[in-house]
GROMACS .gro file of C-alpha atoms in nm:
model
  431
    1UNK     CA    1   1.222  -1.056  -4.967
    2UNK     CA    2   1.596  -1.080  -4.913
    3UNK     CA    3   1.766  -0.961  -4.593
    4UNK     CA    4   2.137  -0.911  -4.576
    5UNK     CA    5   2.325  -1.045  -4.278
    6UNK     CA    6   2.496  -0.712  -4.212
    7UNK     CA    7   2.154  -0.547  -4.176
    8UNK     CA    8   2.059  -0.800  -3.908
    9UNK     CA    9   2.350  -0.725  -3.681
   10UNK     CA   10   2.418  -1.097  -3.642
   11UNK     CA   11   2.746  -1.264  -3.567
   12UNK     CA   12   2.877  -1.587  -3.709
   13UNK     CA   13   2.591  -1.609  -3.963
   14UNK     CA   14   2.332  -1.688  -3.696
   15UNK     CA   15   2.026  -1.467  -3.687
   16UNK     CA   16   1.901  -1.329  -3.351
   17UNK     CA   17   1.591  -1.501  -3.206
   18UNK     CA   18   1.386  -1.182  -3.238
   19UNK     CA   19   1.460  -1.166  -3.609
   20UNK     CA   20   1.369  -1.533  -3.652
   21UNK     CA   21   1.033  -1.472  -3.486
   22UNK     CA   22   0.958  -1.153  -3.684
   23UNK     CA   23   1.047  -1.336  -4.007
   24UNK     CA   24   0.812  -1.618  -3.913
   25UNK     CA   25   0.535  -1.368  -3.842
   26UNK     CA   26   0.593  -1.204  -4.179
   27UNK     CA   27   0.572  -1.540  -4.360
   28UNK     CA   28   0.244  -1.637  -4.189
   29UNK     CA   29   0.048  -1.313  -4.142
   30UNK     CA   30  -0.292  -1.462  -4.224
   31UNK     CA   31  -0.242  -1.742  -3.971
   32UNK     CA   32  -0.124  -1.506  -3.697
   33UNK     CA   33  -0.382  -1.231  -3.748
   34UNK     CA   34  -0.661  -1.483  -3.804
   35UNK     CA   35  -0.574  -1.653  -3.475
   36UNK     CA   36  -0.601  -1.320  -3.292
   37UNK     CA   37  -0.943  -1.258  -3.445
   38UNK     CA   38  -1.063  -1.608  -3.357
   39UNK     CA   39  -0.944  -1.577  -2.997
   40UNK     CA   40  -1.122  -1.241  -2.970
   41UNK     CA   41  -1.445  -1.391  -3.104
   42UNK     CA   42  -1.422  -1.681  -2.859
   43UNK     CA   43  -1.358  -1.450  -2.563
   44UNK     CA   44  -1.653  -1.232  -2.661
   45UNK     CA   45  -1.879  -1.521  -2.556
   46UNK     CA   46  -1.781  -1.527  -2.185
   47UNK     CA   47  -1.757  -1.146  -2.185
   48UNK     CA   48  -2.123  -1.113  -2.285
   49UNK     CA   49  -2.280  -1.421  -2.126
   50UNK     CA   50  -2.066  -1.524  -1.829
   51UNK     CA   51  -2.096  -1.217  -1.611
   52UNK     CA   52  -1.981  -1.294  -1.254
   53UNK     CA   53  -2.249  -1.300  -0.986
   54UNK     CA   54  -2.022  -1.244  -0.684
   55UNK     CA   55  -1.792  -0.963  -0.579
   56UNK     CA   56  -1.433  -1.007  -0.470
   57UNK     CA   57  -1.369  -0.922  -0.107
   58UNK     CA   58  -1.127  -0.642  -0.021
   59UNK     CA   59  -1.101  -0.756   0.341
   60UNK     CA   60  -0.782  -0.938   0.447
   61UNK     CA   61  -0.842  -1.303   0.534
   62UNK     CA   62  -0.693  -1.317   0.881
   63UNK     CA   63  -0.800  -1.485   1.201
   64UNK     CA   64  -0.923  -1.152   1.336
   65UNK     CA   65  -1.146  -1.073   1.037
   66UNK     CA   66  -1.273  -1.431   1.030
   67UNK     CA   67  -1.363  -1.403   1.399
   68UNK     CA   68  -1.539  -1.071   1.335
   69UNK     CA   69  -1.749  -1.220   1.058
   70UNK     CA   70  -1.833  -1.527   1.269
   71UNK     CA   71  -1.934  -1.314   1.567
   72UNK     CA   72  -2.142  -1.090   1.344
   73UNK     CA   73  -2.330  -1.390   1.207
   74UNK     CA   74  -2.366  -1.580   1.537
   75UNK     CA   75  -2.493  -1.277   1.731
   76UNK     CA   76  -2.712  -1.137   1.457
   77UNK     CA   77  -3.030  -0.972   1.585
   78UNK     CA   78  -3.379  -0.998   1.443
   79UNK     CA   79  -3.382  -0.619   1.427
   80UNK     CA   80  -3.160  -0.424   1.189
   81UNK     CA   81  -3.075  -0.079   1.320
   82UNK     CA   82  -2.958   0.188   1.080
   83UNK     CA   83  -2.797   0.499   1.227
   84UNK     CA   84  -2.849   0.826   1.041
   85UNK     CA   85  -2.681   1.158   1.113
   86UNK     CA   86  -2.923   1.449   1.076
   87UNK     CA   87  -2.777   1.797   1.034
   88UNK     CA   88  -2.962   2.130   1.038
   89UNK     CA   89  -2.874   2.381   0.768
   90UNK     CA   90  -2.949   2.662   1.011
   91UNK     CA   91  -2.683   2.539   1.251
   92UNK     CA   92  -2.901   2.427   1.545
   93UNK     CA   93  -3.086   2.098   1.523
   94UNK     CA   94  -3.285   2.180   1.839
   95UNK     CA   95  -3.461   2.483   1.691
   96UNK     CA   96  -3.827   2.445   1.610
   97UNK     CA   97  -3.797   2.437   1.230
   98UNK     CA   98  -3.542   2.150   1.209
   99UNK     CA   99  -3.727   1.948   1.475
  100UNK     CA  100  -4.055   1.997   1.290
  101UNK     CA  101  -3.893   1.893   0.962
  102UNK     CA  102  -3.748   1.583   1.130
  103UNK     CA  103  -4.084   1.487   1.281
  104UNK     CA  104  -4.262   1.535   0.948
  105UNK     CA  105  -4.004   1.325   0.765
  106UNK     CA  106  -4.033   1.052   1.030
  107UNK     CA  107  -4.408   1.038   0.977
  108UNK     CA  108  -4.352   1.021   0.601
  109UNK     CA  109  -4.112   0.734   0.652
  110UNK     CA  110  -4.360   0.533   0.858
  111UNK     CA  111  -4.630   0.586   0.594
  112UNK     CA  112  -4.404   0.511   0.299
  113UNK     CA  113  -4.522   0.210   0.099
  114UNK     CA  114  -4.167   0.083   0.055
  115UNK     CA  115  -4.017   0.158   0.395
  116UNK     CA  116  -4.314   0.133   0.629
  117UNK     CA  117  -4.374  -0.245   0.601
  118UNK     CA  118  -4.008  -0.310   0.683
  119UNK     CA  119  -4.011  -0.113   1.009
  120UNK     CA  120  -4.064  -0.292   1.341
  121UNK     CA  121  -4.209  -0.166   1.668
  122UNK     CA  122  -3.987  -0.164   1.975
  123UNK     CA  123  -4.066  -0.103   2.340
  124UNK     CA  124  -3.911   0.219   2.469
  125UNK     CA  125  -3.871   0.169   2.846
  126UNK     CA  126  -3.794   0.536   2.904
  127UNK     CA  127  -4.114   0.661   2.745
  128UNK     CA  128  -4.317   0.350   2.822
  129UNK     CA  129  -4.457   0.333   2.469
  130UNK     CA  130  -4.414   0.121   2.158
  131UNK     CA  131  -4.176   0.297   1.917
  132UNK     CA  132  -4.290   0.254   1.555
  133UNK     CA  133  -3.963   0.193   1.374
  134UNK     CA  134  -3.826   0.542   1.421
  135UNK     CA  135  -3.868   0.772   1.720
  136UNK     CA  136  -3.666   1.089   1.753
  137UNK     CA  137  -3.625   1.378   1.994
  138UNK     CA  138  -3.867   1.571   1.773
  139UNK     CA  139  -4.143   1.313   1.835
  140UNK     CA  140  -4.085   1.327   2.211
  141UNK     CA  141  -4.088   1.708   2.212
  142UNK     CA  142  -4.419   1.699   2.024
  143UNK     CA  143  -4.561   1.442   2.268
  144UNK     CA  144  -4.449   1.642   2.573
  145UNK     CA  145  -4.594   1.967   2.438
  146UNK     CA  146  -4.930   1.800   2.384
  147UNK     CA  147  -4.921   1.658   2.737
  148UNK     CA  148  -4.864   2.002   2.890
  149UNK     CA  149  -5.149   2.162   2.700
  150UNK     CA  150  -5.005   2.283   2.371
  151UNK     CA  151  -5.288   2.142   2.163
  152UNK     CA  152  -5.118   2.137   1.825
  153UNK     CA  153  -4.795   2.007   1.972
  154UNK     CA  154  -4.472   2.095   1.796
  155UNK     CA  155  -4.634   2.263   1.490
  156UNK     CA  156  -4.821   2.514   1.709
  157UNK     CA  157  -4.557   2.575   1.976
  158UNK     CA  158  -4.340   2.883   2.006
  159UNK     CA  159  -3.962   2.872   1.991
  160UNK     CA  160  -3.944   2.921   2.368
  161UNK     CA  161  -4.185   2.634   2.432
  162UNK     CA  162  -3.979   2.406   2.210
  163UNK     CA  163  -3.660   2.506   2.396
  164UNK     CA  164  -3.824   2.435   2.731
  165UNK     CA  165  -3.957   2.095   2.620
  166UNK     CA  166  -3.617   1.996   2.480
  167UNK     CA  167  -3.449   2.102   2.805
  168UNK     CA  168  -3.687   1.890   3.014
  169UNK     CA  169  -3.623   1.578   2.804
  170UNK     CA  170  -3.246   1.623   2.785
  171UNK     CA  171  -3.204   1.696   3.156
  172UNK     CA  172  -3.414   1.397   3.259
  173UNK     CA  173  -3.198   1.148   3.066
  174UNK     CA  174  -2.859   1.115   2.906
  175UNK     CA  175  -2.831   1.340   2.594
  176UNK     CA  176  -2.653   1.050   2.425
  177UNK     CA  177  -2.975   0.850   2.435
  178UNK     CA  178  -3.136   1.120   2.219
  179UNK     CA  179  -2.855   1.108   1.963
  180UNK     CA  180  -2.665   1.415   2.085
  181UNK     CA  181  -2.292   1.427   2.146
  182UNK     CA  182  -2.176   1.337   2.496
  183UNK     CA  183  -2.031   1.687   2.542
  184UNK     CA  184  -2.363   1.855   2.462
  185UNK     CA  185  -2.482   2.085   2.742
  186UNK     CA  186  -2.714   2.386   2.787
  187UNK     CA  187  -2.595   2.743   2.760
  188UNK     CA  188  -2.610   2.999   3.041
  189UNK     CA  189  -2.983   3.046   2.981
  190UNK     CA  190  -3.055   2.675   2.998
  191UNK     CA  191  -3.116   2.637   2.625
  192UNK     CA  192  -2.967   2.331   2.458
  193UNK     CA  193  -2.795   2.352   2.118
  194UNK     CA  194  -2.666   2.090   1.875
  195UNK     CA  195  -2.578   2.120   1.508
  196UNK     CA  196  -2.666   1.756   1.443
  197UNK     CA  197  -2.799   1.442   1.607
  198UNK     CA  198  -2.813   1.070   1.539
  199UNK     CA  199  -3.138   0.892   1.460
  200UNK     CA  200  -3.186   0.515   1.476
  201UNK     CA  201  -3.427   0.330   1.248
  202UNK     CA  202  -3.535  -0.023   1.340
  203UNK     CA  203  -3.625  -0.263   1.060
  204UNK     CA  204  -3.688  -0.634   1.007
  205UNK     CA  205  -3.344  -0.788   0.958
  206UNK     CA  206  -3.483  -1.105   0.799
  207UNK     CA  207  -3.663  -0.915   0.524
  208UNK     CA  208  -3.343  -0.725   0.447
  209UNK     CA  209  -3.139  -1.040   0.391
  210UNK     CA  210  -3.064  -1.137   0.751
  211UNK     CA  211  -2.714  -1.209   0.878
  212UNK     CA  212  -2.483  -0.988   1.076
  213UNK     CA  213  -2.430  -0.617   1.055
  214UNK     CA  214  -2.055  -0.609   0.984
  215UNK     CA  215  -1.982  -0.377   0.692
  216UNK     CA  216  -1.803  -0.586   0.428
  217UNK     CA  217  -1.656  -0.445   0.110
  218UNK     CA  218  -1.736  -0.689  -0.168
  219UNK     CA  219  -2.069  -0.826  -0.047
  220UNK     CA  220  -2.321  -0.934  -0.309
  221UNK     CA  221  -2.637  -0.857  -0.110
  222UNK     CA  222  -2.696  -0.482  -0.136
  223UNK     CA  223  -3.046  -0.473   0.014
  224UNK     CA  224  -2.935  -0.314   0.340
  225UNK     CA  225  -2.732  -0.052   0.158
  226UNK     CA  226  -3.022   0.030  -0.073
  227UNK     CA  227  -3.253   0.045   0.230
  228UNK     CA  228  -3.015   0.285   0.406
  229UNK     CA  229  -3.017   0.515   0.104
  230UNK     CA  230  -3.395   0.507   0.092
  231UNK     CA  231  -3.407   0.605   0.460
  232UNK     CA  232  -3.161   0.884   0.393
  233UNK     CA  233  -3.365   1.030   0.107
  234UNK     CA  234  -3.693   0.999   0.294
  235UNK     CA  235  -3.568   1.157   0.615
  236UNK     CA  236  -3.397   1.442   0.433
  237UNK     CA  237  -3.715   1.546   0.257
  238UNK     CA  238  -3.662   1.825   0.006
  239UNK     CA  239  -3.322   1.905   0.158
  240UNK     CA  240  -3.401   2.270   0.234
  241UNK     CA  241  -3.382   2.232   0.612
  242UNK     CA  242  -3.204   1.903   0.681
  243UNK     CA  243  -2.911   1.707   0.548
  244UNK     CA  244  -2.902   1.337   0.633
  245UNK     CA  245  -2.598   1.111   0.621
  246UNK     CA  246  -2.571   0.733   0.654
  247UNK     CA  247  -2.208   0.681   0.764
  248UNK     CA  248  -2.041   0.376   0.604
  249UNK     CA  249  -2.380   0.238   0.505
  250UNK     CA  250  -2.337   0.216   0.127
  251UNK     CA  251  -1.971   0.139   0.062
  252UNK     CA  252  -2.045  -0.124  -0.202
  253UNK     CA  253  -2.305   0.084  -0.385
  254UNK     CA  254  -2.065   0.377  -0.389
  255UNK     CA  255  -1.786   0.154  -0.516
  256UNK     CA  256  -2.006   0.027  -0.800
  257UNK     CA  257  -2.111   0.379  -0.894
  258UNK     CA  258  -1.753   0.502  -0.902
  259UNK     CA  259  -1.667   0.211  -1.127
  260UNK     CA  260  -1.944   0.311  -1.368
  261UNK     CA  261  -1.821   0.671  -1.368
  262UNK     CA  262  -1.478   0.547  -1.474
  263UNK     CA  263  -1.614   0.420  -1.807
  264UNK     CA  264  -1.611   0.759  -1.986
  265UNK     CA  265  -1.261   0.828  -1.856
  266UNK     CA  266  -1.136   0.499  -1.999
  267UNK     CA  267  -1.294   0.593  -2.330
  268UNK     CA  268  -1.128   0.936  -2.312
  269UNK     CA  269  -0.794   0.768  -2.240
  270UNK     CA  270  -0.827   0.556  -2.554
  271UNK     CA  271  -0.919   0.862  -2.761
  272UNK     CA  272  -0.618   1.055  -2.634
  273UNK     CA  273  -0.367   0.778  -2.698
  274UNK     CA  274  -0.505   0.725  -3.049
  275UNK     CA  275  -0.470   1.097  -3.113
  276UNK     CA  276  -0.108   1.079  -2.999
  277UNK     CA  277  -0.049   0.783  -3.231
  278UNK     CA  278  -0.197   0.977  -3.520
  279UNK     CA  279   0.029   1.275  -3.449
  280UNK     CA  280   0.340   1.063  -3.391
  281UNK     CA  281   0.308   0.842  -3.700
  282UNK     CA  282   0.100   1.075  -3.921
  283UNK     CA  283  -0.109   0.781  -4.032
  284UNK     CA  284  -0.476   0.710  -4.012
  285UNK     CA  285  -0.392   0.345  -4.077
  286UNK     CA  286  -0.185   0.339  -3.755
  287UNK     CA  287  -0.475   0.497  -3.567
  288UNK     CA  288  -0.725   0.247  -3.709
  289UNK     CA  289  -0.503  -0.054  -3.644
  290UNK     CA  290  -0.419   0.047  -3.286
  291UNK     CA  291  -0.783   0.135  -3.220
  292UNK     CA  292  -0.892  -0.211  -3.334
  293UNK     CA  293  -0.618  -0.371  -3.123
  294UNK     CA  294  -0.730  -0.176  -2.814
  295UNK     CA  295  -1.091  -0.284  -2.872
  296UNK     CA  296  -0.976  -0.645  -2.895
  297UNK     CA  297  -0.770  -0.595  -2.579
  298UNK     CA  298  -1.081  -0.487  -2.387
  299UNK     CA  299  -1.257  -0.806  -2.503
  300UNK     CA  300  -0.959  -1.015  -2.394
  301UNK     CA  301  -0.951  -0.845  -2.053
  302UNK     CA  302  -1.319  -0.888  -1.968
  303UNK     CA  303  -1.373  -1.216  -2.148
  304UNK     CA  304  -1.057  -1.370  -2.005
  305UNK     CA  305  -1.148  -1.261  -1.653
  306UNK     CA  306  -1.494  -1.418  -1.685
  307UNK     CA  307  -1.351  -1.730  -1.846
  308UNK     CA  308  -1.115  -1.811  -1.557
  309UNK     CA  309  -1.386  -1.730  -1.302
  310UNK     CA  310  -1.271  -1.398  -1.157
  311UNK     CA  311  -1.536  -1.218  -0.953
  312UNK     CA  312  -1.665  -0.863  -0.984
  313UNK     CA  313  -1.408  -0.613  -0.869
  314UNK     CA  314  -1.373  -0.238  -0.921
  315UNK     CA  315  -0.995  -0.272  -0.950
  316UNK     CA  316  -1.040  -0.500  -1.251
  317UNK     CA  317  -1.300  -0.267  -1.400
  318UNK     CA  318  -1.117   0.063  -1.356
  319UNK     CA  319  -0.746   0.040  -1.278
  320UNK     CA  320  -0.655  -0.264  -1.489
  321UNK     CA  321  -0.787  -0.132  -1.826
  322UNK     CA  322  -0.598   0.196  -1.786
  323UNK     CA  323  -0.277   0.011  -1.698
  324UNK     CA  324  -0.307  -0.224  -1.991
  325UNK     CA  325  -0.388   0.055  -2.236
  326UNK     CA  326  -0.071   0.228  -2.121
  327UNK     CA  327   0.143  -0.085  -2.155
  328UNK     CA  328  -0.011  -0.187  -2.486
  329UNK     CA  329   0.029   0.153  -2.647
  330UNK     CA  330   0.387   0.166  -2.523
  331UNK     CA  331   0.451  -0.167  -2.698
  332UNK     CA  332   0.285  -0.037  -3.014
  333UNK     CA  333   0.494   0.280  -3.009
  334UNK     CA  334   0.818   0.086  -2.980
  335UNK     CA  335   0.720  -0.176  -3.236
  336UNK     CA  336   0.569   0.053  -3.499
  337UNK     CA  337   0.827   0.323  -3.435
  338UNK     CA  338   1.117   0.086  -3.491
  339UNK     CA  339   0.955  -0.046  -3.808
  340UNK     CA  340   0.911   0.311  -3.931
  341UNK     CA  341   1.279   0.382  -3.869
  342UNK     CA  342   1.370   0.100  -4.104
  343UNK     CA  343   1.118   0.232  -4.356
  344UNK     CA  344   1.285   0.573  -4.352
  345UNK     CA  345   1.611   0.397  -4.442
  346UNK     CA  346   1.455   0.286  -4.767
  347UNK     CA  347   1.323  -0.063  -4.684
  348UNK     CA  348   0.982  -0.173  -4.804
  349UNK     CA  349   0.717  -0.223  -4.527
  350UNK     CA  350   0.759  -0.602  -4.500
  351UNK     CA  351   1.136  -0.584  -4.479
  352UNK     CA  352   1.109  -0.295  -4.235
  353UNK     CA  353   0.874  -0.504  -4.021
  354UNK     CA  354   1.106  -0.803  -4.005
  355UNK     CA  355   1.417  -0.600  -3.918
  356UNK     CA  356   1.241  -0.340  -3.702
  357UNK     CA  357   1.031  -0.572  -3.490
  358UNK     CA  358   1.315  -0.822  -3.476
  359UNK     CA  359   1.534  -0.554  -3.321
  360UNK     CA  360   1.293  -0.470  -3.039
  361UNK     CA  361   1.112  -0.802  -2.997
  362UNK     CA  362   1.343  -0.926  -2.723
  363UNK     CA  363   1.313  -0.605  -2.522
  364UNK     CA  364   0.934  -0.598  -2.554
  365UNK     CA  365   0.903  -0.965  -2.462
  366UNK     CA  366   1.133  -0.919  -2.164
  367UNK     CA  367   0.932  -0.618  -2.045
  368UNK     CA  368   0.607  -0.814  -2.076
  369UNK     CA  369   0.750  -1.115  -1.893
  370UNK     CA  370   0.898  -0.910  -1.609
  371UNK     CA  371   0.579  -0.707  -1.564
  372UNK     CA  372   0.367  -1.023  -1.567
  373UNK     CA  373   0.593  -1.181  -1.304
  374UNK     CA  374   0.569  -0.870  -1.089
  375UNK     CA  375   0.190  -0.871  -1.110
  376UNK     CA  376   0.177  -1.242  -1.026
  377UNK     CA  377   0.357  -1.166  -0.701
  378UNK     CA  378   0.025  -1.020  -0.583
  379UNK     CA  379  -0.123  -1.370  -0.596
  380UNK     CA  380   0.043  -1.437  -0.261
  381UNK     CA  381  -0.157  -1.160  -0.092
  382UNK     CA  382  -0.421  -1.245   0.164
  383UNK     CA  383  -0.683  -1.021   0.004
  384UNK     CA  384  -0.905  -1.175  -0.261
  385UNK     CA  385  -0.932  -0.855  -0.465
  386UNK     CA  386  -0.554  -0.813  -0.478
  387UNK     CA  387  -0.502  -1.177  -0.576
  388UNK     CA  388  -0.749  -1.136  -0.862
  389UNK     CA  389  -0.576  -0.820  -0.977
  390UNK     CA  390  -0.238  -0.992  -0.985
  391UNK     CA  391  -0.364  -1.283  -1.194
  392UNK     CA  392  -0.568  -1.068  -1.432
  393UNK     CA  393  -0.292  -0.810  -1.475
  394UNK     CA  394  -0.035  -1.077  -1.559
  395UNK     CA  395  -0.259  -1.224  -1.827
  396UNK     CA  396  -0.353  -0.878  -1.955
  397UNK     CA  397   0.014  -0.778  -1.983
  398UNK     CA  398   0.078  -1.071  -2.214
  399UNK     CA  399  -0.239  -0.988  -2.410
  400UNK     CA  400  -0.125  -0.626  -2.454
  401UNK     CA  401   0.212  -0.740  -2.585
  402UNK     CA  402   0.058  -0.988  -2.829
  403UNK     CA  403  -0.211  -0.756  -2.966
  404UNK     CA  404  -0.032  -0.422  -2.973
  405UNK     CA  405   0.332  -0.521  -2.969
  406UNK     CA  406   0.303  -0.792  -3.235
  407UNK     CA  407  -0.039  -0.786  -3.400
  408UNK     CA  408  -0.059  -0.410  -3.463
  409UNK     CA  409   0.284  -0.372  -3.632
  410UNK     CA  410   0.223  -0.687  -3.839
  411UNK     CA  411  -0.117  -0.572  -3.967
  412UNK     CA  412   0.008  -0.220  -4.033
  413UNK     CA  413   0.303  -0.352  -4.234
  414UNK     CA  414   0.072  -0.555  -4.457
  415UNK     CA  415  -0.155  -0.256  -4.512
  416UNK     CA  416   0.135  -0.026  -4.594
  417UNK     CA  417   0.283  -0.291  -4.821
  418UNK     CA  418  -0.028  -0.237  -5.033
  419UNK     CA  419  -0.081   0.138  -4.998
  420UNK     CA  420   0.280   0.241  -4.950
  421UNK     CA  421   0.431   0.510  -4.730
  422UNK     CA  422   0.294   0.788  -4.951
  423UNK     CA  423   0.063   1.076  -4.884
  424UNK     CA  424  -0.230   0.849  -4.810
  425UNK     CA  425  -0.064   0.738  -4.491
  426UNK     CA  426   0.193   0.999  -4.395
  427UNK     CA  427   0.025   1.329  -4.479
  428UNK     CA  428  -0.296   1.303  -4.279
  429UNK     CA  429  -0.159   1.524  -4.002
  430UNK     CA  430   0.075   1.808  -4.089
  431UNK     CA  431   0.309   1.939  -3.822
   0.00000   0.00000   0.00000
C-alpha cells in the first residue's frame, strides 16, 4: 500500500503523528485486535467472579456526618422502632372500618411467623399494660369499648360508639402520642377526624443487625429495610381500606431496584445506536463490529471496576454505561465516517483506514484525554460514590476510545478489504 505525501497533508516530508499511528495499526492488525480480545477475556474473570460485597457511600465525609454516625452507634438502643404512616382510603382514619382494619392487621403482624418473633414487649405507662410490639389507637379503642360493656369490642360497636371511645382517648392525652398530627382537634360535635396516623413498631434491634438508626445511603446490611417493607405489607393487608407508608425506610432497596430497572433501558440504548449506525453507514458489518465493541466495552467497564476494587454503586451501574456508550459511539462515528469519506474518494479500505483515521486520531485522542481529565477531577470530592464515578469514568473513557475509536474502524477496514464496498455492505438499508 503506497500513500502519497500530498494525500497526507504533511509539510516538509514529515508525516503527522496520527497518520504514523494509523499506519502502525494497519501493519499490525492481528496484534492490535488480538490484544483487545485478550484483555476482554482477562477482564471477564473479575466481572464474573469478583463481585463487590460493599456499597459505596453517597454521604459526604465531613465532621458533622462523622459525628452523626458516631452518635447513632454510641446511643443505639436495644429496641428498633419503625414508624409507619397509615392512611385511610375513605378519608378518615378514625372511622370504624379503618380502625378495625388496622387492629386486624396488627393482630396478623403479631402472629406472623416471620415478624412476630422479632417484636418486643414494652411497658406502656399510660395504659399500664405490656405493649406487644405494636399497639395502636385501634387497639385502645377496642379495649375501652370492652371495658364499658361493648362485649365484642370494636367489631361489634356502632360508628357512634367508636367516635365516643376515640374522643375519650384523645381528650385524655396528647393526640400526638396516638400518632395524630399536633393540629388535630374535634369538630363542633366533638367527633375527631384524621386522614392518617403514625404507628410505631418495636422490634429487637440486635436480631436486625444492631447498630444505630441513622439512615445511610450505601449501607450493606439491608435487614432493617427488608423488615420495614415486611411490616408495611403486613399492616396494609389487602390494600382495600388502608395504605401504609414507611418514610425513608428503604432507600437502599429502592436504589438497587431502580438500578435493576435501568438494565432494559441500557439494552434499548445499545439497540438504538446500532440501528443508527446501520442507517448511517448502510452496512451490517458496521453494525456487527460496533455491537461487538460495545459488548466488549461493557466487560471492560464492569471487569475493570471490580479489578481495581470499586464498590457497588448505582451511578456506576446506570449512568456510567449510558455515558460511555454515547462517547464510544461518537468515536466510532467519527472514525468510521472519516474512513468512509476516503473510501468514497476511490481508496481501498486499508488505505482509507490509514488516511481517514490518521486525520481524526488526534482529535479523538484529545477528546478522550480531556474528558478523562475532567472525570478525574471528581476524585477530589468528599463523597465516596462520586470519587468512584470519577475514577471509573476516566478509565471507561479511554476504553471507549480504544475499542470504538480505534478497534472498530480497524476491524471494519480489514473486513471490507476482503468483501469490498459493494452491495453486500452498502445496500443492506435503502434510503
